[in-house]
Amino acid sequence: MRADLTRWVLQRYNLESECIEVPGKGEIPVTADSVYQTLGLRNSGEEMFYGWDAEAISFINNKYGFESGSAPEITTFCKMIEDMNGRVDDDFMRPWLIVVVSVVC
């Protein structure tokens, strides 16, 4: 993710409300529940599975038209975010969370 986009997101993340505050657009919650609703990642406190989740991979491949068996580069998701021109919805949240999780983990 470009440094200016990363800085923009970090400056707008409110720790208390657990939201990204987008001026003139509203807030994007970034909680365990919102991540679950957007990406389908479990948040029930069950033991974390560290491995390939074929269903999750298939969902992302189908959602964004990626060929099965190939992994998109993180820059692909960054470009998606840039091309949204400030639109804030689930189609923004999925690639944004994929980038964040990829960078953090």
Coordinates of C-alpha atoms in Angstrom, one line a residue:
M1 CA 0.0 0.0 0.0
R2 CA 1.3 3.4 -0.9
A3 CA 2.7 5.4 2.1
D4 CA 0.2 8.3 1.6
L5 CA -2.8 5.9 1.6
T6 CA -1.5 4.1 4.6
R7 CA -1.0 7.4 6.4
W8 CA -4.5 8.6 5.4
V9 CA -6.1 5.4 6.8
L10 CA -4.0 5.5 10.0
Q11 CA -4.8 9.2 10.6
R12 CA -8.5 8.5 10.3
Y13 CA -8.7 5.4 12.5
N14 CA -10.3 6.1 15.8
L15 CA -9.1 3.7 18.5
E16 CA -12.0 4.4 20.8
S17 CA -14.8 3.9 18.3
E18 CA -12.8 1.2 16.3
C19 CA -13.8 3.0 13.1
I20 CA -12.1 4.6 10.1
E21 CA -13.7 8.1 10.0
V22 CA -14.1 9.2 6.4
P23 CA -14.7 12.9 6.1
G24 CA -18.1 13.6 4.5
K25 CA -18.8 9.9 4.1
G26 CA -19.3 8.5 7.6
E27 CA -17.5 5.7 9.5
I28 CA -16.3 2.2 8.6
P29 CA -16.3 -0.1 11.6
V30 CA -13.2 -2.2 12.0
T31 CA -14.2 -4.7 14.7
A32 CA -14.2 -8.4 15.0
D33 CA -17.9 -8.4 13.9
S34 CA -17.4 -6.1 10.9
V35 CA -14.4 -8.2 9.7
Y36 CA -16.6 -11.3 10.1
Q37 CA -19.4 -9.8 8.1
T38 CA -17.2 -8.5 5.4
L39 CA -14.7 -11.3 4.9
G40 CA -16.3 -14.2 6.7
L41 CA -13.4 -14.6 9.1
R42 CA -14.4 -16.4 12.3
N43 CA -14.7 -14.3 15.4
S44 CA -16.2 -16.7 17.9
G45 CA -13.1 -17.3 19.9
E46 CA -12.5 -20.7 18.5
E47 CA -9.0 -21.9 18.0
M48 CA -7.5 -20.2 15.0
F49 CA -6.8 -22.4 12.0
Y50 CA -3.5 -21.6 10.4
G51 CA -3.6 -23.1 7.0
W52 CA -5.3 -22.9 3.7
D53 CA -9.1 -22.3 3.8
A54 CA -10.3 -23.4 0.3
E55 CA -13.7 -21.9 0.8
A56 CA -12.3 -18.4 1.7
I57 CA -9.8 -18.6 -1.2
S58 CA -12.6 -19.6 -3.6
F59 CA -14.8 -16.7 -2.4
I60 CA -12.1 -14.1 -3.0
N61 CA -11.1 -15.7 -6.4
N62 CA -14.8 -15.6 -7.5
K63 CA -15.5 -12.2 -6.1
Y64 CA -12.6 -10.5 -7.9
G65 CA -12.3 -12.8 -10.9
F66 CA -8.9 -14.3 -10.1
E67 CA -7.9 -17.5 -11.7
S68 CA -7.9 -20.5 -9.3
G69 CA -4.4 -21.6 -8.4
S70 CA -2.8 -18.1 -8.7
A71 CA -2.4 -15.6 -5.9
P72 CA -2.9 -11.9 -6.7
E73 CA -0.2 -9.5 -5.6
I74 CA -1.0 -7.1 -2.8
T75 CA -0.5 -4.3 -5.3
T76 CA -3.6 -5.6 -7.1
F77 CA -5.7 -4.9 -4.1
C78 CA -4.1 -1.5 -3.5
K79 CA -5.0 -0.6 -7.1
M80 CA -8.6 -1.7 -6.5
I81 CA -8.7 0.7 -3.5
E82 CA -7.3 3.6 -5.5
D83 CA -9.7 3.0 -8.3
M84 CA -12.7 3.3 -5.9
N85 CA -12.1 7.1 -5.8
G86 CA -13.1 7.4 -2.1
R87 CA -16.2 5.1 -2.3
V88 CA -16.8 3.5 1.1
D89 CA -18.7 0.2 1.2
D90 CA -18.0 -3.6 1.5
D91 CA -16.3 -3.5 -1.9
F92 CA -13.8 -1.1 -0.3
M93 CA -13.6 -2.9 3.0
R94 CA -12.6 -6.4 1.6
P95 CA -9.5 -5.3 -0.3
W96 CA -8.6 -2.9 2.5
L97 CA -8.7 -5.6 5.1
I98 CA -6.8 -8.0 2.8
V99 CA -4.0 -5.4 2.5
V100 CA -4.0 -4.7 6.2
V101 CA -3.9 -8.3 7.2
S102 CA -1.2 -9.0 4.6
V103 CA 1.0 -6.1 5.9
V104 CA 0.4 -6.8 9.6
C105 CA 0.8 -10.6 9.5

